[in-house]
JSON list of C-alpha atoms in Angstrom, two decimals:
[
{"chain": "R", "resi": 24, "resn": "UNK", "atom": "CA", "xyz": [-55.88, 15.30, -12.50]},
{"chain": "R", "resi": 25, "resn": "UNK", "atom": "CA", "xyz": [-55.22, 12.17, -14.05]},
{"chain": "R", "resi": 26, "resn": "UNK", "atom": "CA", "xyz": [-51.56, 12.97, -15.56]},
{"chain": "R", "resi": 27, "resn": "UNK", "atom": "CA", "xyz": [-50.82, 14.39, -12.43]},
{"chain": "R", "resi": 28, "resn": "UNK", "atom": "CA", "xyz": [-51.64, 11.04, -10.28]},
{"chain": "R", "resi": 29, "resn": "UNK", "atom": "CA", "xyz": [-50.05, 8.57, -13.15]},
{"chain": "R", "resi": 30, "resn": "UNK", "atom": "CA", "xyz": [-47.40, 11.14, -13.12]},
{"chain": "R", "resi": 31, "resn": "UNK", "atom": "CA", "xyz": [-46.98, 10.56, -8.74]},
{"chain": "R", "resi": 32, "resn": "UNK", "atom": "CA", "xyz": [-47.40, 6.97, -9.12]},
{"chain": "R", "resi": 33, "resn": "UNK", "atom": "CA", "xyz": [-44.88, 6.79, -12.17]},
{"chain": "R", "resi": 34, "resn": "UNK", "atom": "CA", "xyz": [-42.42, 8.67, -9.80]},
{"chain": "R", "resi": 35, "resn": "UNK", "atom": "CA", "xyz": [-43.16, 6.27, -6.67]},
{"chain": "R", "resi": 36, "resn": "UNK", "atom": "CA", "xyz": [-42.79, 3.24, -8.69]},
{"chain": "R", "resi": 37, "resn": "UNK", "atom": "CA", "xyz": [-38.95, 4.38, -9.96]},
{"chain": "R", "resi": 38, "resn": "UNK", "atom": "CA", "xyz": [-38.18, 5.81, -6.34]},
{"chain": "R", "resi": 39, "resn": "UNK", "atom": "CA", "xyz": [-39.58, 1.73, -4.95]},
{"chain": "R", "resi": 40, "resn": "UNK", "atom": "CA", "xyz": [-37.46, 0.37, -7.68]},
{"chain": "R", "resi": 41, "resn": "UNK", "atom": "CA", "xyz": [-34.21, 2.18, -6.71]},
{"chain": "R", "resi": 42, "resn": "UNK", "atom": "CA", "xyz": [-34.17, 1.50, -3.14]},
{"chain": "R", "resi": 43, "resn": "UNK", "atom": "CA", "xyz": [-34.78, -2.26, -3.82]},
{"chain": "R", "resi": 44, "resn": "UNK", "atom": "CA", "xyz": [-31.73, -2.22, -6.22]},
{"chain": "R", "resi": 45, "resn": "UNK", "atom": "CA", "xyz": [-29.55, -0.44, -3.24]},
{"chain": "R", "resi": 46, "resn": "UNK", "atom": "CA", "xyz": [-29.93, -3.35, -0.81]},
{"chain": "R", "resi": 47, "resn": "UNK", "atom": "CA", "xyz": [-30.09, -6.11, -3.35]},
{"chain": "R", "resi": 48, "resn": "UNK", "atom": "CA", "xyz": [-32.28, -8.75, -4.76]},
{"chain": "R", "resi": 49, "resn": "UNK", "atom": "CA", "xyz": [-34.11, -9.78, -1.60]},
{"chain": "R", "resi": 50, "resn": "UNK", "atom": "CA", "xyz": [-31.60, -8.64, 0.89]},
{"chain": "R", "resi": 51, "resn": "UNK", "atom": "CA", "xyz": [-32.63, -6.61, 3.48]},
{"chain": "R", "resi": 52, "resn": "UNK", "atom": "CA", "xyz": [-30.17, -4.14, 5.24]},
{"chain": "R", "resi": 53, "resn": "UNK", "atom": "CA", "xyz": [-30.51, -5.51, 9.07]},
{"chain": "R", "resi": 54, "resn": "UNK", "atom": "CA", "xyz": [-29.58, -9.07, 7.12]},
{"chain": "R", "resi": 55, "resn": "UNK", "atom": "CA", "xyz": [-26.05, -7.65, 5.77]},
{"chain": "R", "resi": 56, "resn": "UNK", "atom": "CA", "xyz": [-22.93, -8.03, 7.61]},
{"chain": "R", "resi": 57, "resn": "UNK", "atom": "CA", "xyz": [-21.70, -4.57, 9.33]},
{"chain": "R", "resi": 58, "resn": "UNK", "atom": "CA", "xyz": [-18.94, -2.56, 7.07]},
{"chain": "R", "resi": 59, "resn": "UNK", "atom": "CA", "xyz": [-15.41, -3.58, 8.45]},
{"chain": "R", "resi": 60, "resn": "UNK", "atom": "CA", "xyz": [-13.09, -0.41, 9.64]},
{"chain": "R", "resi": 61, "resn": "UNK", "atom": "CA", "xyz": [-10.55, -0.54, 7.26]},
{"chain": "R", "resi": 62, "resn": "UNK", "atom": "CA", "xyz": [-8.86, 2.53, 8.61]},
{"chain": "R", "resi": 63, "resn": "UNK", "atom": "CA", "xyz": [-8.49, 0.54, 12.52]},
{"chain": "R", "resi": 64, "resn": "UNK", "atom": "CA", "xyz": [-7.67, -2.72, 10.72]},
{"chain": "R", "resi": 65, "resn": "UNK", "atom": "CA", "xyz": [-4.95, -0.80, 8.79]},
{"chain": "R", "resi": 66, "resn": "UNK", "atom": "CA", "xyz": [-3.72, 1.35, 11.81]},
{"chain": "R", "resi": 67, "resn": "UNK", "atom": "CA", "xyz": [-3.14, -2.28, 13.61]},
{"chain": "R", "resi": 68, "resn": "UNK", "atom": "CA", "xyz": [-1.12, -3.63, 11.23]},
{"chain": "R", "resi": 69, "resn": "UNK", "atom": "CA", "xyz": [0.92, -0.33, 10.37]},
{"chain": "R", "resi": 70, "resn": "UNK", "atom": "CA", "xyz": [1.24, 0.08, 14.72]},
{"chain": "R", "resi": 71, "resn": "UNK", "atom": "CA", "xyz": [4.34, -2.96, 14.35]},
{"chain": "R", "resi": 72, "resn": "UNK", "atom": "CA", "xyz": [6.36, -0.32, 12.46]},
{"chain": "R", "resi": 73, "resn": "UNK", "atom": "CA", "xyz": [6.16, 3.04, 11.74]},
{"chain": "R", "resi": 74, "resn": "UNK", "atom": "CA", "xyz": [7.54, 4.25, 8.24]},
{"chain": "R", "resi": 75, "resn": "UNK", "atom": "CA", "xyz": [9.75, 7.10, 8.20]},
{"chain": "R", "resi": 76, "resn": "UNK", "atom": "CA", "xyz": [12.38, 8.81, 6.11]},
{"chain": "R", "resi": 77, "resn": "UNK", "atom": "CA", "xyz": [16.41, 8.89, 6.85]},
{"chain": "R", "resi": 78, "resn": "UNK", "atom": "CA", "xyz": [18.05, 12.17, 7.05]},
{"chain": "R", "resi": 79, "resn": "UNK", "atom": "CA", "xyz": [21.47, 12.23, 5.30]},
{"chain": "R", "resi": 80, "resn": "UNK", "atom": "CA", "xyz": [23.46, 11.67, 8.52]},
{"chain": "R", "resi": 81, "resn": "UNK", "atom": "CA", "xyz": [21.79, 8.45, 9.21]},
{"chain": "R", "resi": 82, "resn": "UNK", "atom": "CA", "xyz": [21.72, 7.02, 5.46]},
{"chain": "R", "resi": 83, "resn": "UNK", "atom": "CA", "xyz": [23.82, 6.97, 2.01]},
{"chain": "R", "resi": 84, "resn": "UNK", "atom": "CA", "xyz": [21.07, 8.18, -0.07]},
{"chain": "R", "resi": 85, "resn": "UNK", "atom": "CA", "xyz": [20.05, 6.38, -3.11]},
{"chain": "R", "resi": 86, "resn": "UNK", "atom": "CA", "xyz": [18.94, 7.57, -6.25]},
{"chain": "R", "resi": 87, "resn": "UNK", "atom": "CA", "xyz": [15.14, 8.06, -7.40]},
{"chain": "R", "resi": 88, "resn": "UNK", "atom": "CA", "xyz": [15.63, 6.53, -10.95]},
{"chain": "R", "resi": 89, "resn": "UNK", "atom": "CA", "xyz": [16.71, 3.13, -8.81]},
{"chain": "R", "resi": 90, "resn": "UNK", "atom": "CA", "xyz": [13.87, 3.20, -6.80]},
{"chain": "R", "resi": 91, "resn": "UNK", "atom": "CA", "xyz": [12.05, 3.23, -9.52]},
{"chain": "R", "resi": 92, "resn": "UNK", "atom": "CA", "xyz": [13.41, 0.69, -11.58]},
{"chain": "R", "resi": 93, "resn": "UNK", "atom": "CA", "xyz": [13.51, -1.82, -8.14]},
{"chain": "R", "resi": 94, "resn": "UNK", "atom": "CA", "xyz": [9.18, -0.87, -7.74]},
{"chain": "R", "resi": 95, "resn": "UNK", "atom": "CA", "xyz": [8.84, -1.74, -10.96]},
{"chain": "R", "resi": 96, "resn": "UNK", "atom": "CA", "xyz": [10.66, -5.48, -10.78]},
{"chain": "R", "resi": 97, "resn": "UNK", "atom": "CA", "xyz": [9.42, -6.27, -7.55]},
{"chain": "R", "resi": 98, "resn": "UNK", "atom": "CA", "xyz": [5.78, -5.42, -8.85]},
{"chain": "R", "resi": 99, "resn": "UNK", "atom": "CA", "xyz": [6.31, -7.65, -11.83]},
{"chain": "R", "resi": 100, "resn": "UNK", "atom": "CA", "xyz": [7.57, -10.64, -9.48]},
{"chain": "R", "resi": 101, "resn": "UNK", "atom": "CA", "xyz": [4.03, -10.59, -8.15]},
{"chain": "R", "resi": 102, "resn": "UNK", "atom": "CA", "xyz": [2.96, -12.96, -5.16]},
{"chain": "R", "resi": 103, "resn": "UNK", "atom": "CA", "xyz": [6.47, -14.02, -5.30]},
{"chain": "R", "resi": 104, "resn": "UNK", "atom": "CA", "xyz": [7.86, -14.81, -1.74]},
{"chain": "R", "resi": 105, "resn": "UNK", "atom": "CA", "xyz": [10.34, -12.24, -1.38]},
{"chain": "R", "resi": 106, "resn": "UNK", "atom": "CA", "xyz": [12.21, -13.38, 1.99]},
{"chain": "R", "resi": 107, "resn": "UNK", "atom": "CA", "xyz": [14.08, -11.40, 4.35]},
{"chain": "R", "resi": 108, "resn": "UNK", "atom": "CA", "xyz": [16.58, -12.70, 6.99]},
{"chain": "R", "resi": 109, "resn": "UNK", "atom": "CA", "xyz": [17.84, -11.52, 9.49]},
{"chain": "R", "resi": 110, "resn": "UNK", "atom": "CA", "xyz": [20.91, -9.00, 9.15]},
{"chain": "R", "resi": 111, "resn": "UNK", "atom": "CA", "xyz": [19.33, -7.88, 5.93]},
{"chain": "R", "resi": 112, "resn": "UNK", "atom": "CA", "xyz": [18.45, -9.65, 2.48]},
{"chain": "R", "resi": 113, "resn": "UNK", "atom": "CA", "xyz": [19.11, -7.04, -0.58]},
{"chain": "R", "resi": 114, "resn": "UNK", "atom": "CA", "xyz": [16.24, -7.80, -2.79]},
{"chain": "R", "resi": 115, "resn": "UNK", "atom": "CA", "xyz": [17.30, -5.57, -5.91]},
{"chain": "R", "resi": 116, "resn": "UNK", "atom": "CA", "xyz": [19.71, -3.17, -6.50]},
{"chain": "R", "resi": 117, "resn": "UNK", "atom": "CA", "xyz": [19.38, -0.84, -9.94]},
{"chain": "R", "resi": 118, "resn": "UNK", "atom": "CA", "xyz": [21.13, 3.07, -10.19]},
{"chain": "R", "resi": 119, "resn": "UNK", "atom": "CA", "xyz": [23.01, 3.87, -7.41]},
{"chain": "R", "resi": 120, "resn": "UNK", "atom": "CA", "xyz": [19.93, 2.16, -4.77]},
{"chain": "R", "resi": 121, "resn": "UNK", "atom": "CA", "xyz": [19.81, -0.73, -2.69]},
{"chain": "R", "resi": 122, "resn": "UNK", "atom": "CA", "xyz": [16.17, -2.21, -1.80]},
{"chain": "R", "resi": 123, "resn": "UNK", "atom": "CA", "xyz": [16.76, -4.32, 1.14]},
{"chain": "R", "resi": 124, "resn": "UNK", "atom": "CA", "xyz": [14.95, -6.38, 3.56]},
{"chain": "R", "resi": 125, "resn": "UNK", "atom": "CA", "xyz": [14.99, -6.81, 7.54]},
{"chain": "R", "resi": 126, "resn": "UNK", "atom": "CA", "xyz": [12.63, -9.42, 9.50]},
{"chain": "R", "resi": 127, "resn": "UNK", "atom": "CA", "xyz": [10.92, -6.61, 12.28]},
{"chain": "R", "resi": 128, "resn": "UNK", "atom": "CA", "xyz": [12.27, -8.57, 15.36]},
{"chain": "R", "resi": 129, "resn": "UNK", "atom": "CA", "xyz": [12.04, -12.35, 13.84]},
{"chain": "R", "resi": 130, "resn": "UNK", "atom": "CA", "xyz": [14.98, -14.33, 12.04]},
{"chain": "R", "resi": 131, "resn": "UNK", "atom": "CA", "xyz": [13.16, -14.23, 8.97]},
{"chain": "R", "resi": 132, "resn": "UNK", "atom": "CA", "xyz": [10.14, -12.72, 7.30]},
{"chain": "R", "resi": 133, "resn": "UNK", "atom": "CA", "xyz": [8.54, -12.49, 3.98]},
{"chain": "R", "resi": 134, "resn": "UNK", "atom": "CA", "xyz": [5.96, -10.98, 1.99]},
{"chain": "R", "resi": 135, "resn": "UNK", "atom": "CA", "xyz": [4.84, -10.85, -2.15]},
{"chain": "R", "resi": 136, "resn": "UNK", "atom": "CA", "xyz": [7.39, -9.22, -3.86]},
{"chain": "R", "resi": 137, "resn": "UNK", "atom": "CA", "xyz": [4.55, -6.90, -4.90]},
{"chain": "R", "resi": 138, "resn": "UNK", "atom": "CA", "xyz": [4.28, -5.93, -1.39]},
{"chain": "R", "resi": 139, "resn": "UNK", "atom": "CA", "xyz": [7.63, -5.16, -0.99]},
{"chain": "R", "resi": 140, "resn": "UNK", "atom": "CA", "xyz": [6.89, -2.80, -3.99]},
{"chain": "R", "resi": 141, "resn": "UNK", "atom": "CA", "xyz": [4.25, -0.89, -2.16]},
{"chain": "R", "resi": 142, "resn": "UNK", "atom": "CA", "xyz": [7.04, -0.20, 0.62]},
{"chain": "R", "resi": 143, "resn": "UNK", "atom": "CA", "xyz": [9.52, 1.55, -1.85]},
{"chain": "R", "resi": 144, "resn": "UNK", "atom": "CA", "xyz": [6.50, 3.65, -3.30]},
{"chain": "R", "resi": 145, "resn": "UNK", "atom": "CA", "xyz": [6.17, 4.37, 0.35]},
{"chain": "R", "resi": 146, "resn": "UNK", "atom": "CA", "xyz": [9.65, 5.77, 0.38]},
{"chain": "R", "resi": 147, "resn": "UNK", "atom": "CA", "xyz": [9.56, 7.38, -3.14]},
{"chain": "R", "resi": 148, "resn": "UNK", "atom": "CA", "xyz": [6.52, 9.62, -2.25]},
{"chain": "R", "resi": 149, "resn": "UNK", "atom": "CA", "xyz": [7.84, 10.50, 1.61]},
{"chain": "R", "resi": 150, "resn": "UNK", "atom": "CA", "xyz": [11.33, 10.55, 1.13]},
{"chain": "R", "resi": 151, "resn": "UNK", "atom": "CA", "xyz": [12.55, 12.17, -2.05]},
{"chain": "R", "resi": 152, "resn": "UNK", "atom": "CA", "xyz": [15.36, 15.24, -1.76]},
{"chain": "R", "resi": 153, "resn": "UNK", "atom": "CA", "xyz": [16.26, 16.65, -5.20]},
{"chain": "R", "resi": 154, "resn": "UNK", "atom": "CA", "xyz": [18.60, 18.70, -6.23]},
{"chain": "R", "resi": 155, "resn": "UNK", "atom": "CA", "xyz": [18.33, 20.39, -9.37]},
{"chain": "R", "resi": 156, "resn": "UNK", "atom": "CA", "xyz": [17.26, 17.49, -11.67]},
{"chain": "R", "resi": 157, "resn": "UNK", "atom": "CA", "xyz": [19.50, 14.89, -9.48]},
{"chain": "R", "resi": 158, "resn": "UNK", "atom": "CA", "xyz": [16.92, 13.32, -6.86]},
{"chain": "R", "resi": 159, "resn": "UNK", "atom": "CA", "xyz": [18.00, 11.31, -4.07]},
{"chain": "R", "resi": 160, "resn": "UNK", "atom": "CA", "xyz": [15.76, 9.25, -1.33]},
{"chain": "R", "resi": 161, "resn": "UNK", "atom": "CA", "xyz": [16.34, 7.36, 1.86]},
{"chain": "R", "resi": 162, "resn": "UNK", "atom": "CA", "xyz": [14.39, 6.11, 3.65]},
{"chain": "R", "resi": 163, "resn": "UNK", "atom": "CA", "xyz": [12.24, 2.88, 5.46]},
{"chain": "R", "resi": 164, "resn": "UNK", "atom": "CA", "xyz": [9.09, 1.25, 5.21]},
{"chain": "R", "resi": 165, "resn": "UNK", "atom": "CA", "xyz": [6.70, -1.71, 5.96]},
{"chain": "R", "resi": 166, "resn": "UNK", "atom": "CA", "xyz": [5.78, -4.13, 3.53]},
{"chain": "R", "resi": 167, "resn": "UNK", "atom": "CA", "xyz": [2.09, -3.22, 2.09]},
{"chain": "R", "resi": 168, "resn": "UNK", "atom": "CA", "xyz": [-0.19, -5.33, 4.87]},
{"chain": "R", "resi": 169, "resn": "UNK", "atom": "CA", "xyz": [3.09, -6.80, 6.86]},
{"chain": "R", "resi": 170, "resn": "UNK", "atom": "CA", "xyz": [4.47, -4.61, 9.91]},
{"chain": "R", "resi": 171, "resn": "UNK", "atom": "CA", "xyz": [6.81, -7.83, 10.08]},
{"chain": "R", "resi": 172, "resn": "UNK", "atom": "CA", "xyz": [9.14, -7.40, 6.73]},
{"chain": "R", "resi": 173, "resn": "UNK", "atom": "CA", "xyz": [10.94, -3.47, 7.04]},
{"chain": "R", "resi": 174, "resn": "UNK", "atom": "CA", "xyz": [12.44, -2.48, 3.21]},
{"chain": "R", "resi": 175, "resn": "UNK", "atom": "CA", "xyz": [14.83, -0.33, 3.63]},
{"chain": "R", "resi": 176, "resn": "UNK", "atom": "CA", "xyz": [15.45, 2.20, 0.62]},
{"chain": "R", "resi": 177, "resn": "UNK", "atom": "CA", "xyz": [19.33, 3.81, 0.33]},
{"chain": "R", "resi": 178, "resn": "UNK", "atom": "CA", "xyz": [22.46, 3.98, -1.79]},
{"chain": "R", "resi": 179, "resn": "UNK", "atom": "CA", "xyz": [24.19, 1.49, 0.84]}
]
């Protein structure tokens, strides 16, 4: 009888322990702060401009090996200001693709160039049409967390 109640109390003393360590060092849950909706903050900001992918008709194509090679320099530009104006600002150009930037109705608009990146990823996981082992994509997005700066993704 006695292993069994050390045994009960050993168990109640872990189970106390672990459901202190889940709200924190003298934190109690009704103190913390609510959990912010990412998904309605995200739907806000993505409601400026919706992303979408150009058919042939309505875009020169680029090619995927560009894309690539433009994600990859804007990504290493980092919280660069990559700056858009309007008529269009080309902010790289590598294999046959142009990555270029409108302001969504402004004169001009801007974002980190690593931002920018997440907007050709955007394109290059929507957007590709291959072709044998020749891949092409077209296509337009928002910069990551700015419905204001459009990248658009083609070979012109």
């Amino acid at each position: 009888m006695v292993k069994f109640t050390l045994l009960a109390l050993a168990a109640s003393l872990l189970f106390a322990v672990g459901q202190a360590a889940t709200a924190g060092p003298g934190v109690l849950d009704h103190d913390m702060d609510p959990p912010t909706d990412v998904q309605q903050n995200d739907g806000d900001v993505h409601a400026l401009f919706d992303n979408h992918c150009y058919p042939r008709r309505e875009a020169t194509p680029g090619k995927v090996g560009g894309a690539v090679d433009c994600t990859n320099y804007l990504k290493r530009l980092g919280t660069k200001e990559c700056r858009a104006r309007k008529g269009g600002t080309i902010m790289c150009r590598s294999g046959g693709t142009i990555v270029k930037g409108f302001p969504n109705n402004a004169n001009t608009a801007s974002s980190y160039c690593r931002d920018v990146a997440t907007a050709v990823v955007w394109v290059l996981d929507h957007c590709p049409a291959c072709g044998g082992s020749d891949c092409d994509v077209a296509g337009i997005a928002a910069a990551g967390g700015n419905g204001y700066l459009v990248i658009k993704v083609s070979g012109k």
